[in-house]
Amino acid sequence: MSDEQTSSPGPEPGGPGRGGPGHGGPGHGGPEPEEIRFFGTTWVHHDGGYGLRRAGAAVGSLALAAAGAVVLRFAFQGLEIAAVGPFVGILVVAGFAVCSALAFRRTWDGFVRRPDPGARGAADTSAQGLMLIGFIGSLLAYFCRSLVEAPGEKRYRAEYAAARERHERRRGARTGNPAAKKPRSKKGR
């Protein structure tokens, strides 16, 4: 099968008319860009409301982080009402601060490089609890990254460029359609 036959027949999700040659879309037979949550493939050409989506992601993640902080404040007030003592209060605040910092770092690293699929297992299960407790840090990482680019865009762009380069090298290595070559006759030798 040729590359044109294996590509999807529909238009690229990033927008209509973007699938022509040079864009790596279906008309080109090249690799398709991966979708980013809330952005689809608008990150490829920064079209389709990309700027508004980035602003919305930044405002939304900051608003959710603020709402989460308010909920945590209510929980902390519940501990004060229960009169559990200052030691427990300090432990709770320190626990959420540490978990938020670790969740921020883990989320930020996820934007920069793809997680190692071999490292999944017990460590991944404990990290899910950490991310749940430190959700504010994760939301703040999303907010900070949205100010610069779509979260993970740099990683996806590098992977997409590498895939397109590999595709172009494979296409360039081909000398044409082998089925169209005529067999040599033995008389002409």
Coordinates of C-alpha atoms in Angstrom, one line a residue:
M1 CA 0.0 0.0 0.0
S2 CA 1.2 3.5 -0.7
D3 CA 1.2 6.3 1.9
E4 CA -1.7 8.0 0.1
Q5 CA -3.9 4.9 0.5
T6 CA -3.2 4.6 4.2
S7 CA -3.9 8.2 5.1
S8 CA -7.3 9.2 6.4
P9 CA -9.8 10.5 3.7
G10 CA -11.1 13.4 5.8
P11 CA -9.6 16.8 6.3
E12 CA -7.0 17.5 8.9
P13 CA -8.7 18.3 12.3
G14 CA -6.6 21.6 12.5
G15 CA -8.8 23.3 10.0
P16 CA -10.2 23.0 6.5
G17 CA -7.9 23.2 3.5
R18 CA -4.7 22.6 5.5
G19 CA -4.1 19.2 4.0
G20 CA -2.3 20.3 0.9
P21 CA 1.4 19.6 0.1
G22 CA 3.9 20.9 2.5
H23 CA 1.5 20.7 5.5
G24 CA 1.9 17.0 6.2
G25 CA -1.9 16.5 6.0
P26 CA -3.9 13.8 4.2
G27 CA -3.3 15.3 0.7
H28 CA 0.4 15.0 1.4
G29 CA 0.3 11.5 2.7
G30 CA 2.5 12.5 5.6
P31 CA 2.2 12.0 9.4
E32 CA -0.7 13.6 11.1
P33 CA -0.1 15.9 14.1
E34 CA -1.2 14.7 17.5
E35 CA -4.0 16.5 19.2
I36 CA -3.5 18.5 22.4
R37 CA -6.3 18.6 24.9
F38 CA -8.5 21.8 24.4
F39 CA -6.4 22.7 21.3
G40 CA -6.9 19.9 18.9
T41 CA -4.4 20.4 16.1
T42 CA -4.7 24.2 16.0
W43 CA -1.2 24.4 17.5
V44 CA 0.3 23.3 14.2
H45 CA -0.5 26.5 12.3
H46 CA -1.8 28.6 15.2
D47 CA -5.2 28.9 13.5
G48 CA -8.7 28.0 14.5
G49 CA -8.9 30.3 17.5
Y50 CA -5.6 29.2 18.9
G51 CA -5.0 32.5 20.8
L52 CA -8.4 32.4 22.3
R53 CA -8.0 28.8 23.4
R54 CA -4.7 29.6 25.0
A55 CA -6.2 32.6 26.9
G56 CA -9.2 30.4 27.9
A57 CA -6.9 27.6 29.1
A58 CA -4.9 30.1 31.1
V59 CA -7.9 31.8 32.7
G60 CA -9.7 28.6 33.3
S61 CA -6.8 26.9 35.0
L62 CA -6.1 29.9 37.2
A63 CA -9.8 30.1 38.1
L64 CA -9.9 26.4 39.0
A65 CA -6.7 26.8 41.1
A66 CA -8.3 29.7 43.0
A67 CA -11.4 27.7 43.5
G68 CA -9.4 24.8 44.8
A69 CA -7.5 27.1 47.2
V70 CA -10.9 28.3 48.5
V71 CA -12.0 24.7 49.1
L72 CA -8.7 23.9 50.9
R73 CA -9.2 27.0 53.0
F74 CA -12.6 25.8 54.1
A75 CA -11.1 22.4 54.9
F76 CA -8.4 24.1 57.0
Q77 CA -11.1 26.1 58.8
G78 CA -12.8 22.8 59.6
L79 CA -9.5 21.7 61.2
E80 CA -9.4 24.9 63.2
I81 CA -13.0 24.5 64.4
A82 CA -12.1 20.9 65.5
A83 CA -9.3 22.3 67.5
V84 CA -6.8 19.6 66.5
G85 CA -3.9 21.8 67.4
P86 CA -1.2 23.7 65.6
F87 CA 1.0 20.7 64.8
V88 CA -1.7 19.0 62.7
G89 CA -2.5 22.3 61.0
I90 CA 1.2 22.8 60.1
L91 CA 1.4 19.2 58.8
V92 CA -1.7 19.7 56.6
V93 CA -0.4 22.9 55.1
A94 CA 3.1 21.5 54.6
G95 CA 1.6 18.3 53.0
F96 CA -0.5 20.2 50.5
A97 CA 2.4 22.6 49.7
V98 CA 4.9 19.7 49.1
C99 CA 2.3 17.8 47.0
S100 CA 1.5 20.9 45.0
A101 CA 5.2 21.5 44.3
L102 CA 5.7 17.9 43.2
A103 CA 2.6 17.9 41.1
F104 CA 3.7 21.2 39.5
R105 CA 7.1 19.7 38.6
R106 CA 5.6 16.4 37.3
T107 CA 3.0 18.3 35.1
W108 CA 5.7 20.7 33.8
D109 CA 8.0 17.7 32.9
G110 CA 5.1 16.1 31.1
F111 CA 4.9 19.2 28.9
V112 CA 8.6 18.9 28.0
R113 CA 9.1 15.2 27.5
R114 CA 6.9 12.2 27.0
P115 CA 6.6 10.0 30.1
D116 CA 8.6 6.7 30.0
P117 CA 6.1 3.9 29.3
G118 CA 8.4 1.4 31.0
A119 CA 8.3 3.3 34.3
R120 CA 4.6 2.7 34.9
G121 CA 3.4 0.6 37.7
A122 CA 3.5 1.1 41.4
A123 CA 5.3 4.5 41.0
D124 CA 2.6 5.7 38.7
T125 CA -0.2 4.7 41.1
S126 CA 1.5 6.6 44.0
A127 CA 2.0 9.6 41.6
Q128 CA -1.8 9.6 40.9
G129 CA -2.4 10.2 44.6
L130 CA 0.2 12.9 44.7
M131 CA -1.3 14.6 41.7
L132 CA -4.8 14.4 43.3
I133 CA -3.6 16.0 46.5
G134 CA -1.4 18.6 44.7
F135 CA -4.0 19.5 42.1
I136 CA -3.4 23.2 42.6
G137 CA 0.2 22.8 41.6
S138 CA -0.8 20.9 38.5
L139 CA -3.3 23.6 37.6
L140 CA -0.7 26.3 38.1
A141 CA 1.7 24.5 35.8
Y142 CA -1.0 24.4 33.2
F143 CA -1.6 28.2 33.7
C144 CA 2.1 29.1 33.5
R145 CA 2.6 27.0 30.3
S146 CA -0.5 28.5 28.7
L147 CA 1.0 31.9 28.9
V148 CA 3.8 30.8 26.6
E149 CA 2.3 28.2 24.4
A150 CA -0.3 25.4 24.3
P151 CA 0.7 23.1 27.1
G152 CA 3.0 20.5 25.6
E153 CA 3.2 22.3 22.2
K154 CA 7.0 22.3 22.1
R155 CA 7.2 18.6 22.6
Y156 CA 4.5 17.8 20.1
R157 CA 6.0 20.2 17.6
A158 CA 9.5 18.5 17.9
E159 CA 7.9 15.0 17.6
Y160 CA 5.8 16.1 14.6
A161 CA 8.8 17.7 12.8
A162 CA 10.9 14.6 13.4
A163 CA 8.1 12.4 12.0
R164 CA 7.8 14.7 8.9
E165 CA 11.5 14.6 8.4
R166 CA 11.5 10.8 8.6
H167 CA 8.6 10.7 6.1
E168 CA 10.4 13.0 3.7
R169 CA 13.6 10.9 3.9
R170 CA 11.6 7.8 3.1
R171 CA 9.9 9.5 0.2
G172 CA 13.1 10.9 -1.1
A173 CA 14.8 7.5 -0.9
R174 CA 12.2 6.1 -3.3
T175 CA 13.1 6.4 -7.0
G176 CA 9.6 6.3 -8.3
N177 CA 6.9 3.7 -8.7
P178 CA 8.5 0.3 -9.1
A179 CA 5.4 -1.1 -10.8
A180 CA 5.7 1.5 -13.5
K181 CA 9.2 0.4 -14.6
K182 CA 9.4 -1.6 -17.8
P183 CA 11.4 -4.8 -17.7
R184 CA 14.6 -4.8 -19.7
S185 CA 14.6 -6.9 -22.8
K186 CA 17.4 -9.4 -23.4
K187 CA 17.8 -8.3 -27.0
G188 CA 19.2 -4.8 -26.2
R189 CA 22.3 -6.2 -24.4

